[in-house]
XYZ file of C-alpha atoms in Angstrom:
619
model
C 40.162 -39.431 139.487
C 40.312 -41.858 136.503
C 43.548 -43.935 136.042
C 45.948 -45.227 133.755
C 46.888 -48.845 133.111
C 49.843 -49.859 134.515
C 52.453 -52.569 134.474
C 50.483 -53.643 137.715
C 46.667 -53.788 135.913
C 48.251 -55.062 132.564
C 49.558 -58.449 134.385
C 46.856 -59.272 135.735
C 44.995 -60.407 133.081
C 44.882 -62.339 130.321
C 46.351 -61.163 127.556
C 47.886 -57.778 127.831
C 49.178 -57.262 124.972
C 45.063 -56.451 123.404
C 45.926 -53.673 125.666
C 48.999 -51.333 125.088
C 48.889 -50.251 121.487
C 52.073 -49.288 119.900
C 52.420 -52.522 117.451
C 54.727 -52.314 114.484
C 52.779 -50.706 111.040
C 50.395 -48.485 113.586
C 50.103 -45.168 113.152
C 50.145 -41.899 115.725
C 49.395 -38.842 114.936
C 50.452 -35.260 116.586
C 47.951 -33.049 118.165
C 49.319 -29.816 115.646
C 48.297 -32.293 112.718
C 45.111 -33.409 113.816
C 41.499 -31.748 113.020
C 39.540 -34.292 113.346
C 39.775 -38.196 115.293
C 37.484 -40.972 114.994
C 37.766 -43.480 116.689
C 37.434 -47.099 114.946
C 35.215 -49.095 117.471
C 35.158 -53.179 116.836
C 32.956 -54.953 119.857
C 34.812 -58.164 120.212
C 38.630 -58.791 121.562
C 41.357 -57.155 119.664
C 42.353 -60.434 118.382
C 39.216 -60.759 116.370
C 39.123 -57.088 115.431
C 42.362 -57.143 114.555
C 41.099 -60.157 112.294
C 38.627 -58.233 110.556
C 39.532 -56.817 106.882
C 37.204 -54.154 106.754
C 38.979 -52.488 109.420
C 42.493 -52.172 108.382
C 41.165 -50.329 105.311
C 39.583 -48.168 106.977
C 41.769 -47.068 109.169
C 44.349 -46.755 106.113
C 42.373 -44.552 104.308
C 41.524 -42.775 106.716
C 44.832 -41.553 108.552
C 45.598 -41.023 104.729
C 43.041 -37.849 104.745
C 45.029 -34.775 106.051
C 43.379 -33.366 109.128
C 41.988 -36.780 110.530
C 43.693 -39.507 112.941
C 41.579 -43.058 112.761
C 42.423 -44.247 115.727
C 41.879 -48.153 117.588
C 39.474 -49.852 120.179
C 38.652 -53.249 121.316
C 36.123 -54.408 123.782
C 37.585 -54.649 126.912
C 37.564 -58.950 127.932
C 35.847 -58.628 131.205
C 38.505 -59.410 133.888
C 39.714 -56.276 132.323
C 36.186 -54.660 132.989
C 36.652 -55.228 136.200
C 40.097 -54.107 136.525
C 38.548 -50.761 134.616
C 35.378 -50.129 136.262
C 37.517 -50.907 139.682
C 39.684 -48.315 139.282
C 38.140 -46.259 137.257
C 40.423 -46.687 134.213
C 38.277 -45.029 130.730
C 38.322 -47.228 127.884
C 40.774 -45.026 125.281
C 42.010 -45.524 122.338
C 45.546 -47.169 121.447
C 47.161 -44.816 119.151
C 47.490 -42.447 121.961
C 45.491 -43.041 124.816
C 42.302 -40.571 123.846
C 39.173 -41.529 126.431
C 36.172 -41.918 123.838
C 34.483 -39.437 124.949
C 37.585 -37.055 123.706
C 36.977 -38.216 120.190
C 35.109 -36.202 117.494
C 33.283 -39.656 116.588
C 33.618 -43.009 117.411
C 32.545 -45.590 115.025
C 31.607 -49.327 115.421
C 31.938 -52.197 113.289
C 28.056 -54.596 112.997
C 29.546 -57.942 112.005
C 27.088 -60.474 114.790
C 24.059 -59.184 116.283
C 25.015 -60.848 119.177
C 27.952 -57.950 119.522
C 25.711 -55.415 120.382
C 26.000 -55.278 124.164
C 29.457 -54.797 123.973
C 28.597 -51.618 122.322
C 26.903 -50.533 124.801
C 30.001 -51.130 127.418
C 32.057 -49.197 125.781
C 30.036 -46.135 125.281
C 30.340 -46.517 129.254
C 33.519 -47.574 129.777
C 34.348 -44.612 127.633
C 32.481 -41.749 129.451
C 29.636 -41.769 126.712
C 26.394 -41.639 127.344
C 24.608 -44.479 125.856
C 21.516 -42.998 124.290
C 22.059 -40.601 121.416
C 18.929 -38.551 122.530
C 21.374 -37.891 125.880
C 24.387 -36.778 125.031
C 25.678 -33.545 125.030
C 26.983 -31.230 122.992
C 30.402 -32.140 123.604
C 30.524 -35.150 123.479
C 31.817 -37.850 120.358
C 28.963 -38.590 117.567
C 28.326 -42.043 117.509
C 27.938 -44.414 114.430
C 27.567 -47.549 112.667
C 28.316 -49.634 110.039
C 28.971 -53.396 108.616
C 26.548 -55.617 106.966
C 24.676 -55.289 109.810
C 23.666 -52.247 109.430
C 21.273 -53.165 106.702
C 18.956 -53.639 109.978
C 20.261 -50.809 111.943
C 16.806 -50.497 114.097
C 17.927 -52.534 117.126
C 20.544 -50.001 117.617
C 18.592 -47.109 116.456
C 18.494 -45.483 119.878
C 21.888 -45.501 120.803
C 23.310 -44.823 116.747
C 23.602 -40.507 115.766
C 24.034 -41.409 112.334
C 24.830 -45.316 109.886
C 26.841 -45.390 107.404
C 25.393 -48.134 104.927
C 27.213 -50.094 102.009
C 30.974 -50.007 101.471
C 33.274 -47.222 103.501
C 35.741 -46.565 101.776
C 34.476 -43.687 99.544
C 31.490 -42.882 101.891
C 33.826 -42.407 105.384
C 35.606 -39.951 103.856
C 33.056 -38.454 102.777
C 31.789 -38.184 106.317
C 35.322 -36.384 107.875
C 35.545 -34.326 105.318
C 32.373 -32.938 105.754
C 32.848 -33.672 109.951
C 36.046 -31.133 109.666
C 34.472 -28.204 107.732
C 31.525 -28.284 110.236
C 34.069 -28.629 113.786
C 35.793 -25.414 111.756
C 32.818 -23.154 111.211
C 32.076 -23.045 114.593
C 30.316 -25.410 114.447
C 26.859 -24.016 113.107
C 23.881 -25.665 115.225
C 24.872 -27.621 117.196
C 25.104 -31.820 117.157
C 21.736 -31.597 114.859
C 23.255 -29.074 112.468
C 25.657 -31.989 111.236
C 23.795 -34.611 111.541
C 21.438 -31.853 108.582
C 23.937 -31.948 106.758
C 25.827 -35.625 107.144
C 22.628 -36.746 106.013
C 23.067 -34.881 102.754
C 26.051 -37.438 101.809
C 24.525 -40.368 100.271
C 24.475 -43.178 101.888
C 23.462 -42.346 105.562
C 21.497 -42.970 107.954
C 20.100 -40.079 110.596
C 17.718 -42.986 112.994
C 16.244 -39.893 114.745
C 15.370 -38.561 111.623
C 12.489 -41.258 111.015
C 9.251 -41.420 112.205
C 8.094 -45.462 113.384
C 4.096 -46.074 113.283
C 2.717 -49.295 114.530
C 0.213 -51.522 113.421
C -2.731 -52.729 116.486
C -1.143 -56.241 115.817
C 2.615 -54.669 116.704
C 4.013 -54.499 112.773
C 5.101 -52.131 111.020
C 2.833 -49.730 109.841
C 5.194 -46.775 107.964
C 8.544 -44.735 108.598
C 8.535 -41.494 107.671
C 10.927 -39.070 107.008
C 10.850 -36.207 109.397
C 14.020 -34.125 107.939
C 13.309 -32.192 104.359
C 16.955 -33.780 103.349
C 16.316 -37.348 104.975
C 15.713 -39.527 102.003
C 12.824 -42.178 102.127
C 14.952 -44.904 101.703
C 18.498 -44.414 102.176
C 20.750 -46.460 98.787
C 24.045 -48.451 100.367
C 27.525 -46.901 99.045
C 28.522 -49.268 96.654
C 32.514 -49.149 95.196
C 32.206 -48.992 91.634
C 35.989 -49.724 90.569
C 37.797 -51.744 93.208
C 41.141 -51.104 91.824
C 40.793 -47.160 92.711
C 40.210 -47.923 96.146
C 44.268 -48.047 97.863
C 44.273 -50.730 99.256
C 46.618 -51.065 102.980
C 50.292 -52.823 102.002
C 51.631 -51.984 105.834
C 48.800 -53.253 108.247
C 49.773 -53.784 111.719
C 51.312 -56.507 112.674
C 50.205 -57.775 116.547
C 52.445 -57.963 119.352
C 50.112 -61.330 120.068
C 49.096 -63.665 118.292
C 44.539 -62.973 116.682
C 42.580 -64.982 114.776
C 43.516 -64.481 110.999
C 47.011 -63.766 111.378
C 48.482 -63.850 107.534
C 47.543 -61.217 104.637
C 44.211 -60.055 103.681
C 44.486 -60.422 99.761
C 40.320 -59.134 98.669
C 39.893 -60.530 95.330
C 36.293 -59.105 94.686
C 33.205 -58.046 96.253
C 29.676 -59.640 96.323
C 29.040 -62.296 95.559
C 26.340 -64.204 92.594
C 26.340 -67.562 93.612
C 22.781 -66.460 94.704
C 21.494 -68.670 97.802
C 19.130 -67.650 99.055
C 20.166 -67.808 102.609
C 22.635 -65.984 102.308
C 22.871 -61.791 103.672
C 26.262 -61.055 102.413
C 25.061 -62.282 98.785
C 22.493 -59.689 98.515
C 24.260 -56.783 100.820
C 27.062 -57.086 98.781
C 25.635 -57.208 95.148
C 27.308 -57.129 92.440
C 29.814 -58.316 91.759
C 33.557 -55.999 91.233
C 37.431 -57.950 90.789
C 40.079 -56.944 91.226
C 42.403 -56.426 88.375
C 45.398 -59.942 88.912
C 48.323 -57.339 88.395
C 47.048 -55.765 90.870
C 46.929 -57.880 93.325
C 49.628 -59.430 92.412
C 51.549 -56.117 93.250
C 49.882 -55.459 96.146
C 51.063 -59.588 97.430
C 55.082 -58.039 96.841
C 54.242 -54.906 99.282
C 51.907 -57.287 101.473
C 55.045 -59.294 102.236
C 57.896 -57.482 101.845
C 56.279 -55.071 104.848
C 54.373 -57.659 107.402
C 56.778 -60.761 107.063
C 54.394 -62.946 106.957
C 54.092 -66.432 105.131
C 50.707 -66.373 104.361
C 48.443 -64.858 101.114
C 44.828 -65.458 102.002
C 42.926 -64.501 98.772
C 39.717 -63.642 100.633
C 36.042 -63.028 99.074
C 32.548 -63.848 99.448
C 33.469 -67.685 97.361
C 37.312 -66.840 96.802
C 37.674 -70.123 93.973
C 35.096 -67.825 91.485
C 37.372 -65.447 90.364
C 37.915 -64.809 87.146
C 41.626 -65.415 87.058
C 42.226 -67.573 90.174
C 44.248 -70.683 88.117
C 46.859 -68.360 86.687
C 47.265 -66.179 89.631
C 47.597 -68.830 91.840
C 50.211 -70.133 89.709
C 52.483 -67.137 90.092
C 51.812 -66.485 93.061
C 52.946 -69.655 94.222
C 56.200 -69.148 91.573
C 57.088 -66.687 92.549
C 57.063 -66.672 96.587
C 57.234 -69.618 97.308
C 61.330 -69.587 97.531
C 60.620 -67.437 100.297
C 58.457 -70.102 102.009
C 55.219 -67.768 101.765
C 52.023 -69.849 100.555
C 48.607 -69.351 99.859
C 45.221 -70.369 100.781
C 42.012 -69.944 99.448
C 39.157 -69.588 103.152
C 36.454 -71.038 100.306
C 35.988 -73.335 98.103
C 33.787 -74.400 95.661
C 32.651 -77.760 95.728
C 34.468 -79.298 91.911
C 37.385 -80.780 91.157
C 38.920 -77.511 89.516
C 38.985 -76.416 93.856
C 40.399 -79.604 94.860
C 43.870 -79.634 91.816
C 44.022 -74.883 93.079
C 43.536 -76.377 96.711
C 46.832 -79.249 95.530
C 48.969 -76.616 94.105
C 48.246 -74.219 97.034
C 48.986 -77.103 99.281
C 52.431 -77.861 97.549
C 54.716 -74.705 100.700
C 52.195 -75.768 103.594
C 49.839 -78.527 104.140
C 46.513 -77.983 105.678
C 42.889 -79.288 106.031
C 40.167 -79.287 103.483
C 36.527 -77.464 103.707
C 33.533 -77.826 101.419
C 30.262 -76.378 102.866
C 27.319 -78.400 101.333
C 24.621 -76.660 103.436
C 22.498 -79.606 102.984
C 22.464 -83.128 102.905
C 19.161 -83.365 100.314
C 18.980 -82.763 96.918
C 15.667 -81.264 97.624
C 17.272 -79.209 100.787
C 19.783 -78.576 98.294
C 17.972 -76.891 95.672
C 15.429 -74.930 98.436
C 18.729 -72.530 98.806
C 19.492 -72.437 96.055
C 23.451 -74.503 96.196
C 23.339 -75.431 92.948
C 24.807 -78.010 93.369
C 24.451 -81.818 93.411
C 25.976 -85.471 95.749
C 27.349 -86.426 92.426
C 29.896 -82.751 92.530
C 30.333 -83.565 95.771
C 31.531 -87.113 95.326
C 34.213 -85.480 92.319
C 35.098 -83.430 94.842
C 35.951 -85.612 97.386
C 37.181 -87.858 95.200
C 39.826 -85.759 93.650
C 41.105 -84.648 97.244
C 41.208 -87.988 98.011
C 43.413 -88.903 95.022
C 45.412 -86.721 95.612
C 46.521 -87.740 98.935
C 44.032 -86.014 101.613
C 42.360 -88.438 104.420
C 40.358 -85.870 105.848
C 37.859 -83.290 105.091
C 35.597 -80.940 106.702
C 31.685 -80.448 105.703
C 29.614 -77.413 106.821
C 25.787 -77.856 107.401
C 23.206 -76.039 108.296
C 19.864 -77.518 110.254
C 16.804 -75.074 111.022
C 16.485 -74.442 107.026
C 12.865 -72.772 104.923
C 10.658 -76.377 104.267
C 13.225 -79.117 106.447
C 11.267 -82.759 107.390
C 14.219 -84.874 109.641
C 14.618 -86.721 106.943
C 16.860 -84.233 105.107
C 18.433 -84.201 108.553
C 19.122 -87.558 108.257
C 20.415 -87.032 104.937
C 23.313 -84.849 106.154
C 24.222 -88.342 108.454
C 24.087 -90.549 104.779
C 26.117 -87.343 103.138
C 28.844 -87.750 105.406
C 29.244 -92.348 105.259
C 29.509 -91.617 101.402
C 32.038 -89.007 101.892
C 33.802 -91.974 104.278
C 32.759 -95.081 101.307
C 34.260 -92.826 98.237
C 37.720 -92.775 100.482
C 37.752 -96.552 100.067
C 36.576 -96.688 96.817
C 39.629 -94.286 95.791
C 42.012 -96.071 98.603
C 41.360 -99.240 98.625
C 41.201 -98.994 102.835
C 39.719 -96.788 105.494
C 40.123 -94.628 107.922
C 38.629 -91.169 106.354
C 38.179 -88.819 109.277
C 35.019 -86.627 107.806
C 34.358 -83.952 110.237
C 30.578 -82.607 110.497
C 29.648 -79.072 111.309
C 25.988 -77.944 111.516
C 24.936 -74.298 112.713
C 21.404 -73.658 113.671
C 19.983 -70.996 110.994
C 18.778 -67.649 111.797
C 17.124 -65.301 108.861
C 18.183 -62.712 107.610
C 16.973 -58.955 106.242
C 17.271 -58.813 102.510
C 17.320 -62.964 101.932
C 14.510 -64.743 99.526
C 13.499 -66.571 103.514
C 13.317 -62.947 105.984
C 9.670 -63.951 105.887
C 10.604 -67.119 107.694
C 9.243 -68.189 110.514
C 12.588 -69.623 112.321
C 12.733 -73.401 114.508
C 12.245 -72.163 118.007
C 14.645 -74.300 120.420
C 13.513 -76.874 121.617
C 13.167 -77.395 117.599
C 16.998 -76.770 117.125
C 18.083 -79.062 119.947
C 15.625 -82.070 118.973
C 17.351 -81.682 114.834
C 20.788 -81.783 117.067
C 20.672 -84.978 119.003
C 18.559 -86.217 115.659
C 22.518 -85.468 113.560
C 23.715 -86.510 116.875
C 22.702 -90.348 116.926
C 22.730 -91.038 112.992
C 26.837 -90.065 113.593
C 27.862 -92.403 115.756
C 30.278 -93.886 112.657
C 33.681 -93.902 113.079
C 35.764 -91.440 112.361
C 33.215 -89.285 112.287
C 32.977 -86.309 114.466
C 30.267 -83.995 114.749
C 30.480 -80.061 115.720
C 27.452 -78.400 116.943
C 26.785 -74.611 117.672
C 24.081 -73.770 120.779
C 21.118 -72.486 119.750
C 20.236 -70.687 122.767
C 22.522 -67.899 120.674
C 21.437 -68.567 117.338
C 17.910 -67.916 119.249
C 18.227 -64.588 119.748
C 20.763 -63.818 117.417
C 17.460 -64.008 115.540
C 15.775 -61.799 117.244
C 18.025 -58.936 116.549
C 18.488 -60.019 112.945
C 15.239 -59.124 112.314
C 14.274 -57.109 114.923
C 12.784 -53.347 115.067
C 13.825 -49.367 117.346
C 12.065 -51.432 120.154
C 14.495 -53.854 120.837
C 16.634 -51.210 122.088
C 14.888 -51.803 125.693
C 15.425 -55.021 125.995
C 18.832 -54.763 124.566
C 19.780 -51.454 127.340
C 18.376 -53.556 130.295
C 20.118 -56.825 129.188
C 23.561 -54.173 129.515
C 22.301 -53.478 132.850
C 21.779 -56.293 134.028
C 26.080 -58.114 132.971
C 25.215 -59.033 129.501
C 28.552 -58.899 127.606
C 29.927 -61.290 125.549
C 26.993 -62.831 124.855
C 28.811 -64.391 121.393
C 31.449 -66.200 123.966
C 29.310 -69.296 124.930
C 30.859 -68.531 128.733
C 29.213 -65.299 129.076
C 26.172 -65.650 127.063
C 23.362 -65.667 129.784
C 19.825 -66.884 128.032
C 17.442 -66.589 130.644
C 19.013 -62.909 131.257
C 18.059 -62.530 127.468
C 14.568 -64.142 128.429
C 13.570 -61.879 131.775
C 14.821 -58.789 129.456
C 12.641 -59.649 126.894
C 9.906 -60.477 129.972
C 10.632 -57.403 131.759
C 10.479 -54.658 128.307
C 7.109 -56.079 126.726
C 8.534 -57.981 124.073
C 8.402 -61.517 122.763
C 10.933 -64.135 120.357
C 7.792 -65.160 118.964
C 6.653 -62.049 117.790
C 10.448 -60.839 115.870
C 11.975 -64.241 114.786
C 9.406 -67.223 115.376
C 6.373 -66.278 113.361
C 5.911 -66.500 109.815
C 5.411 -63.010 107.860
C 3.101 -61.767 105.659
C 3.391 -60.593 102.104
C 2.869 -57.417 102.677
C 4.380 -57.066 106.386
C 6.154 -54.285 106.043
C 9.009 -54.720 107.431
C 11.241 -52.445 110.129
C 14.784 -52.355 107.808
C 13.452 -51.028 104.454
C 13.931 -47.572 104.313
C 17.562 -48.696 104.723
C 18.173 -50.804 101.085
C 20.778 -52.928 99.596
C 19.096 -52.258 96.430
C 17.249 -55.002 95.408
C 13.702 -55.449 94.836
C 11.562 -56.768 97.093
C 9.609 -58.905 94.713
C 12.275 -60.374 93.473
C 13.606 -62.468 97.247
C 9.082 -62.729 97.292
C 9.581 -64.826 94.055
C 12.429 -66.501 94.997
C 10.987 -67.574 98.445
C 7.359 -68.761 96.370
C 10.660 -70.907 94.548
C 12.897 -71.774 97.106
C 9.118 -73.707 98.368
C 8.834 -74.864 95.102
C 12.023 -75.951 94.863
C 12.588 -74.382 91.721
C 16.735 -73.450 91.023
C 17.751 -69.681 89.625
C 20.723 -69.186 87.474
C 24.030 -67.180 88.659
C 23.938 -64.273 86.510
C 27.511 -63.293 86.826
C 28.767 -64.996 83.521
C 24.766 -65.207 82.417
C 21.296 -62.918 81.941
C 20.405 -60.554 84.886
C 17.710 -62.824 87.212
C 16.206 -59.052 88.179
C 17.227 -58.518 91.714
C 17.695 -54.745 90.848
C 20.376 -53.639 92.598
C 22.833 -53.072 89.754
C 20.372 -50.599 88.001
C 19.318 -49.255 91.092
C 22.974 -48.568 92.021
C 23.943 -47.742 88.895
C 26.983 -50.090 89.635
C 28.354 -53.102 87.367
C 29.191 -56.585 87.389
C 32.865 -56.573 86.589
C 34.395 -59.838 85.579
C 37.678 -59.909 84.075
C 36.929 -63.884 82.757
C 39.658 -64.448 80.295
C 37.776 -64.145 77.499
C 37.339 -60.533 77.112
C 41.261 -60.790 77.180
């Protein structure tokens, strides 16, 4: 007998507001006006999922469609899951408390590989069969999108289909096709709808492809089995960001969330060409919003939410062509209401410090820069395009403006890295402290060094690279830790164990589905959370299923090896990435194509989408 969430259950778990729904701005549609329900599912806790802008955009756009009800569901924390299983309470949507199994579509957002076990857990709690092949005619279609979907293969056994690229236009097309199929009496059953939806550009149906393997376990071929399934599924890309209806009345949560502020996407894409950066390729090309559009959106968002901070988000917000005049306009208009403006990502230059100083007029915060590597050699390897002089000029300008602390982000475990390159991170942090003394004539500058383990990703120049193993990561972490035992320098680093498992799923194939299922059966949940992650459990699952870390993450791959993900593409040329891999070895730079000549990545002509950049010279 199924039971509901009752007061005694909610009062016995952490943060009960995660599970109640009914927030200001949430949209509830009556059954009589609903032809199709999609559960937008985020495989992490409420406060993480509610902070994701893509979720807000799809919720808004899909609920605008006649007959479509888009509802939300998040992963229950372990305390709530225990109560739900104990009392046989199914996982339901927040809007109308619909069980997942009663929805038409359950759509997951894939932001992080270590959330994959949560996908299985949510399906199980919602009464949905985990394996796509076992789902009955009455069960929902399970789909996924997001940046991780550019390698959907580890989830191939569990997904009915995947949405590749920007979701704003394609998801409306998917729901329109579903309503038509449902209205026609569901011709052909589940397979009938899959044969219809695969005709939509950007849709990948894993069961429509056959994977063959070589004797050495590498991929021999990935071949479509159905006439309408394309050999390569290219991503969808919105050509004009101004044409997309951006949400101006988002849900305002009862409790605190990670990013509890207005999030305004100023542009999509990045062309700086950092060779480690997955997002820099899969979100290309750069497409800006007009400043007048952004100002209008800001006014509506402030009025509808009551938030007192606007965060200008993108992969590199400081690259927005009209940043300085727009920030000036925003502060001039909104500061009287104590509404501040923030930039989550700063370039390493004095211009950014000047902008940062202006936005701090309303509310002070710290400064964060991302040199990514300590030595100039390594910054050239990754095509960062900044020098030590750039960093010193930036922090010098910050110290002159009154800042006395900075945070610096780095990666360790990059290709062609030596111990000297690791120690150069410590040297750079000390030089920042010395710069403070030069500028102010006194000591006391606080520097925080944060270092994460590098995980090679598909569709980057480093997709051929053999990832560092756990022992190597740890040795480098402790080498840096010893070198940073300096007053007023603090060192933060991530557990290498999670980086190692992330590396397996980032570049894995569909055979990993067996290990993923086994890990969930053995209790894997919230693997991205250190207090839930169990490295030994994952190693045991790989052993039991005959899979290995070395094969998927540790080995350097051959020039012509067929990768598991290449039939799902952001449009980038493999030759371009291979050339970038060799330029990395030679420490050669590749220029930013945004306001210069084309670098030949192939994305714009392949997708038929152009760079949109409102630089002042064109006004």
